[in-house]
XYZ file of C-alpha atoms in Angstrom:
321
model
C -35.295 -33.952 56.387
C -35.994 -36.859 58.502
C -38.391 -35.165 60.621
C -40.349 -33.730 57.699
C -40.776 -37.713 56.566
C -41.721 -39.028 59.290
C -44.679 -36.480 59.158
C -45.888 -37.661 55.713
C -44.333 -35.152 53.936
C -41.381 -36.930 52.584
C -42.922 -36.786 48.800
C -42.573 -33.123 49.116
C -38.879 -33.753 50.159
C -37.921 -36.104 47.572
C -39.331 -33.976 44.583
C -36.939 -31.250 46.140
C -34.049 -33.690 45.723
C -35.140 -35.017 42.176
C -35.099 -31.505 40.959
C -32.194 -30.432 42.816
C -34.196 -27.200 43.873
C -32.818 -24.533 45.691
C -36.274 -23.632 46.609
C -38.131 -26.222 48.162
C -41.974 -26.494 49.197
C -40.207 -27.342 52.738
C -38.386 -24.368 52.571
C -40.214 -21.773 50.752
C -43.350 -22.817 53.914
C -40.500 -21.956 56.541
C -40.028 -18.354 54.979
C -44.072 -18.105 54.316
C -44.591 -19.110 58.142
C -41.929 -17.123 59.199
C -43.205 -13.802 57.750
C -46.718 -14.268 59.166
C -45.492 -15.142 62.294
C -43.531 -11.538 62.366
C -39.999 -12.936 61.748
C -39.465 -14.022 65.298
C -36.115 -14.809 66.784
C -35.624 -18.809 66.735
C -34.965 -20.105 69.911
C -36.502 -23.260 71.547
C -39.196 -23.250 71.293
C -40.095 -20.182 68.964
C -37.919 -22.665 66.233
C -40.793 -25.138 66.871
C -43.473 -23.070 66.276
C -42.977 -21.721 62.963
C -41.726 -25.422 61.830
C -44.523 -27.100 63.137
C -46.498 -24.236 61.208
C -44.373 -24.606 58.376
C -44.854 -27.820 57.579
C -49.015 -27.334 58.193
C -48.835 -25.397 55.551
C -47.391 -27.981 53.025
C -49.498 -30.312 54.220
C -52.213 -28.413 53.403
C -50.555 -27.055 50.158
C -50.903 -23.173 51.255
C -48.489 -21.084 49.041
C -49.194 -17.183 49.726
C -49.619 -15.240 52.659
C -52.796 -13.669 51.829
C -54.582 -17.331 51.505
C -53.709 -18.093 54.984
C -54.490 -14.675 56.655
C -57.822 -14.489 55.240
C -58.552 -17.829 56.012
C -57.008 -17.725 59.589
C -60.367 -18.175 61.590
C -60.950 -21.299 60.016
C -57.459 -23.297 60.551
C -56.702 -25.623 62.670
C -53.147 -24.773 63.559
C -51.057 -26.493 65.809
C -51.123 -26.513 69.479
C -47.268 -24.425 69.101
C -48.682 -21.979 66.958
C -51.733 -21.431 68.911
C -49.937 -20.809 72.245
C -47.476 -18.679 70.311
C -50.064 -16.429 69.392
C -52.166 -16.581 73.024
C -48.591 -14.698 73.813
C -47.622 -18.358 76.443
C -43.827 -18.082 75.168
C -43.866 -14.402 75.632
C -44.499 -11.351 72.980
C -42.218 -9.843 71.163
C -40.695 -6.702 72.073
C -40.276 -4.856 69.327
C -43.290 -5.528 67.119
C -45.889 -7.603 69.028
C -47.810 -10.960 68.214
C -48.684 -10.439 64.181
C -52.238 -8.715 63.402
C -54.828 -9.130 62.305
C -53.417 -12.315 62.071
C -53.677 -13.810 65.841
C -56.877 -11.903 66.819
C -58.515 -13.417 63.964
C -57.146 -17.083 64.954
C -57.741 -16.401 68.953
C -61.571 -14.852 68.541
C -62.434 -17.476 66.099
C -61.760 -20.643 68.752
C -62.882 -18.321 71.484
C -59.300 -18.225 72.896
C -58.006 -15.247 75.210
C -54.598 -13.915 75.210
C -52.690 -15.119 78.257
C -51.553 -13.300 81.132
C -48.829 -14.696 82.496
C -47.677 -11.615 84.619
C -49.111 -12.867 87.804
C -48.210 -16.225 88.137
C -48.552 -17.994 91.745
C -45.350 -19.569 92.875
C -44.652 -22.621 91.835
C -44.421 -25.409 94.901
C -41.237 -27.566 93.845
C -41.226 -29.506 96.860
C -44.617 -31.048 95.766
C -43.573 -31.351 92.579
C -40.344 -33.541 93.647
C -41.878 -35.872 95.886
C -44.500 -36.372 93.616
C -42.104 -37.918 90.742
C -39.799 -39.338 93.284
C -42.669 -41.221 94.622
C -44.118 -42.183 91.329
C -40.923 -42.766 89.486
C -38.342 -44.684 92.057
C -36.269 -45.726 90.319
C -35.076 -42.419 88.015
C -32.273 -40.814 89.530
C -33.409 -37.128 89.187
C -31.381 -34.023 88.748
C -32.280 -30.697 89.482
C -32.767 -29.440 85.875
C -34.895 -31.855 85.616
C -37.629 -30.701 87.681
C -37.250 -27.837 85.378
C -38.274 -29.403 82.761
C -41.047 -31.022 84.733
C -42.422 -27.590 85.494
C -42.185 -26.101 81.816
C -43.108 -29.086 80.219
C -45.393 -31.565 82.395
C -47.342 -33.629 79.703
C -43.704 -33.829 77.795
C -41.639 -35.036 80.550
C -44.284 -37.629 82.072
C -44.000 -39.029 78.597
C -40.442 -39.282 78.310
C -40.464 -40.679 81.943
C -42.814 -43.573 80.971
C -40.694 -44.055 77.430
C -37.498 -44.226 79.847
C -39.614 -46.864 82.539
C -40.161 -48.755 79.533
C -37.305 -49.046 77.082
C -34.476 -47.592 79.886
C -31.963 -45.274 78.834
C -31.665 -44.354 75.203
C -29.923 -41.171 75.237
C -26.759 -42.512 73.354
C -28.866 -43.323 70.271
C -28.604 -41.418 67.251
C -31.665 -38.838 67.673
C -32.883 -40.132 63.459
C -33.473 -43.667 65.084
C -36.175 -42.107 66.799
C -37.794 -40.784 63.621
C -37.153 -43.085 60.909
C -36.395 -46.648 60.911
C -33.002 -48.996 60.063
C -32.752 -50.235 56.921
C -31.140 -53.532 56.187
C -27.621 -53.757 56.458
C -27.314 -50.292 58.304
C -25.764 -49.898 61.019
C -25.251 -47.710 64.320
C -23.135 -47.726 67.356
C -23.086 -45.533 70.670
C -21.180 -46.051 73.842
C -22.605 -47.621 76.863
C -19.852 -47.044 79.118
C -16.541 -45.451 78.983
C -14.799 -48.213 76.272
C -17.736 -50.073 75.624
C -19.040 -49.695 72.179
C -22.012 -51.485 70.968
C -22.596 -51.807 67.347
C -25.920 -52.639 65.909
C -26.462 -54.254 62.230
C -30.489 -54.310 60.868
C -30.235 -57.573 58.826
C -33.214 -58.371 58.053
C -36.710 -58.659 58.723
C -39.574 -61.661 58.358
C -42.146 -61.153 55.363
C -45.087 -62.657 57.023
C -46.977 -61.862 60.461
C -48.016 -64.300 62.821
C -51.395 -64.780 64.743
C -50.520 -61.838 67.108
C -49.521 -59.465 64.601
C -45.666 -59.819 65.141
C -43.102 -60.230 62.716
C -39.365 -61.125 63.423
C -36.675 -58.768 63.380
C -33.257 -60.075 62.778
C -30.365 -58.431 63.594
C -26.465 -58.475 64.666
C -24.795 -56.975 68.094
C -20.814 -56.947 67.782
C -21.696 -59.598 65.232
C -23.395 -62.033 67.149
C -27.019 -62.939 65.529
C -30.156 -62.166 67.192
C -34.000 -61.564 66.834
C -36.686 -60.316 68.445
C -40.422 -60.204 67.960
C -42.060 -56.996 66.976
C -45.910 -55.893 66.838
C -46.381 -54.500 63.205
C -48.474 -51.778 64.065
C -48.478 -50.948 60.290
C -49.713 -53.648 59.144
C -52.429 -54.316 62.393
C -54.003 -50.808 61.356
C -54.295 -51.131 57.391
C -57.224 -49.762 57.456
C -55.986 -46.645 57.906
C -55.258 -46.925 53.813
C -59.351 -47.268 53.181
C -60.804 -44.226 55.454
C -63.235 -42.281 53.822
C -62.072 -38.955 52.563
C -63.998 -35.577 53.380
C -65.775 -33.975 51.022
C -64.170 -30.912 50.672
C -67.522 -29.477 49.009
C -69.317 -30.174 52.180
C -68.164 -27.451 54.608
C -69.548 -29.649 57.854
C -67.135 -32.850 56.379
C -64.321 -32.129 58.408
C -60.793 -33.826 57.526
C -57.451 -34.078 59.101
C -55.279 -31.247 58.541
C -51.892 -33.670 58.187
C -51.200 -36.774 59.114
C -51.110 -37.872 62.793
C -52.747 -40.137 65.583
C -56.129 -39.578 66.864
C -54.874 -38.749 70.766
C -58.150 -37.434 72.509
C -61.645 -37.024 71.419
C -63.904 -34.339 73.081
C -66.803 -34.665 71.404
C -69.350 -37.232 71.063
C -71.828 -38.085 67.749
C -75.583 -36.007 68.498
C -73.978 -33.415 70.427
C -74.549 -29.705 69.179
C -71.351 -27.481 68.414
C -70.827 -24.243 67.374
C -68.281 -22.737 64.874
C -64.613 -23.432 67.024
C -65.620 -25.766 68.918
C -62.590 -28.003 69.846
C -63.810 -31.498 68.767
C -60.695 -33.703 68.784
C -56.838 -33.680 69.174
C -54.151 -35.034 66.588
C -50.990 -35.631 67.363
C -47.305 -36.083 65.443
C -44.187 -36.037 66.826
C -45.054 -34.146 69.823
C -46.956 -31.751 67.305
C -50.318 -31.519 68.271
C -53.325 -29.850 66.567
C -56.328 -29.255 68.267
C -58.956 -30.002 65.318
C -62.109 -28.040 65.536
C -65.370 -27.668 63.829
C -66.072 -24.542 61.339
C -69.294 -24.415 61.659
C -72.178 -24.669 63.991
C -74.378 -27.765 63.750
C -74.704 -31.128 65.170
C -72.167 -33.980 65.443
C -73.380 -36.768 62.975
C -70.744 -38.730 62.706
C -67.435 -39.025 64.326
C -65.163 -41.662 62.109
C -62.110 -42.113 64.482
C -61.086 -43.371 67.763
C -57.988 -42.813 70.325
C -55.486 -44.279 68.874
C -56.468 -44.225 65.030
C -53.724 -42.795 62.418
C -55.146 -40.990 59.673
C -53.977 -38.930 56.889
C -53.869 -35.840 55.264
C -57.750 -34.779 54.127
C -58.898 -38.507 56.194
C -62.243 -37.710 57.065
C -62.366 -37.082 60.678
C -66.097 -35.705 61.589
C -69.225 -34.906 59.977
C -71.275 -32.069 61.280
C -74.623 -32.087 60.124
C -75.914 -28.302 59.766
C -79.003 -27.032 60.649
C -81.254 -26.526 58.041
């Protein structure tokens, strides 16, 4: 529930709720994704792929198999989905990678399957003194050069969040979805008989000439505050972007809400149909947003950084005439 929220879908969630439906958009998607993807066992990460692709296809309000299969060379799927289907988690045994399904996805972005059969060995020792080197002061485990092996763009993240904020394993995993709300509260242990308990009290109504606003709250009742950018309210524009024209096949929009993380393309360069022109990301979902059709770049209405929404225009792709 949280999750699907914090992804701009909670509208979908909450008319669940109102209705009391056993049958929710959210849920009926999971089954719809599920069955195209060849009802694959859900393990991490296969779990991840078909809800990341579940919840692409409320955003984008898809509702029967057939819509999505015949329009599968023109999605931009996540990142999950897409390696899923380049075979990067491994195939299933039984009944394979679902066709027509992935070739049509794969030949449309120009994507190969992958061959991961003959992988070189992988030099740990590098790897180690690498982090230990870059990170000093983490106190690394074993597993967790693992992780760093299976995962590298995930794990340099969380060990930047960690340099940053320090430890926050003990917190309640919805904390880092969704916000407090006033008077909640949460506690976690921070040694063996130490309990800290947190109370959100409050929080000021105005912004000052940084963009900060003051957040008041209680720790084992004693009354502090802090100062907090409002990123919200510093990017309000995102609320007045231009929407794409959904007549206008070179109008390309986002395909759910996200933040603009990387831009490959730039405005006057030629593209063809796939062409990857910029990456979305939300909550370590990412979708790699490319262009349906071939043409020139006329526009490009984001940066890095930028959070748009669902059907935002993103690019415009001027066709040839």
């Amino acid at each position: 529930r949280d999750l699907v929220r914090s992804r701009g879908l909670g509208d979908v969630y909450k008319r669940q709720v109102s209705t009391q439906s056993t049958g929710s958009e959210v849920k009926k998607s999971y089954a719809l994704a599920n069955k195209i993807l060849g009802d694959i066992v859900k393990v991490t990460p296969s779990s991840k792929v078909v809800g990341d692709f579940a919840q692409f296809l409320v955003a984008n309000r898809f509702t029967s198999r057939e819509e999505v299969e015949a329009k599968a060379g023109t999605l931009d799927l996540p990142s999950s989905v897409i390696e899923f289907l380049q075979g990067k988690i491994g195939v299933p045994e039984i009944y394979g990678l679902p066709e027509p399904f992935t070739t049509n996805v794969l030949s449309a972005k120009g994507l190969a399957p992958y061959k991961g059969e003959h992988l070189p060995p992988f030099n740990f020792d590098a790897l180690k003194k690498d982090l230990k080197a870059k990170y000093e002061t983490y106190k690394f485990r074993e597993v967790d050069f693992v992780s760093a092996a299976l995962y590298p763009k995930v794990f340099k993240e969380y060990l930047d969040f960690t340099a940053t904020y320090g430890d926050l394993s003990a917190l309640p995993t919805q904390y880092f979805i969704l916000p407090m709300t006033p008077g909640e509260e949460l506690s976690w242990e921070m040694e063996k008989g130490g309990v800290q308990i947190v109370k959100f009290t409050a929080v000021s109504n105005g912004i000052d000439a940084n963009g900060q606003r003051t957040v008041f709250f209680e720790v084992n009742g004693q009354p502090l505050s802090i100062q907090v950018v409002d990123k919200k309210t510093l990017s309000s524009e995102i609320q007045q972007r231009e929407a794409a024209d959904p007549t206008n096949p070179g109008s390309i929009g986002a395909p759910m809400n996200g933040v603009v993380v990387e831009i490959r393309q730039e405005p006057g360069r030629s593209v063809s149909a796939g062409t990857p022109l910029l990456v979305l990301s939300a909550m370590k979902m990412e979708t790699v947003v490319s262009s349906p059709v071939g043409g020139k770049i006329a526009k490009l209405n984001v940066r890095v950084g930028d959070q748009v929404k669902t059907g935002d225009l993103l690019c415009l792709v001027e066709l040839p005439k």
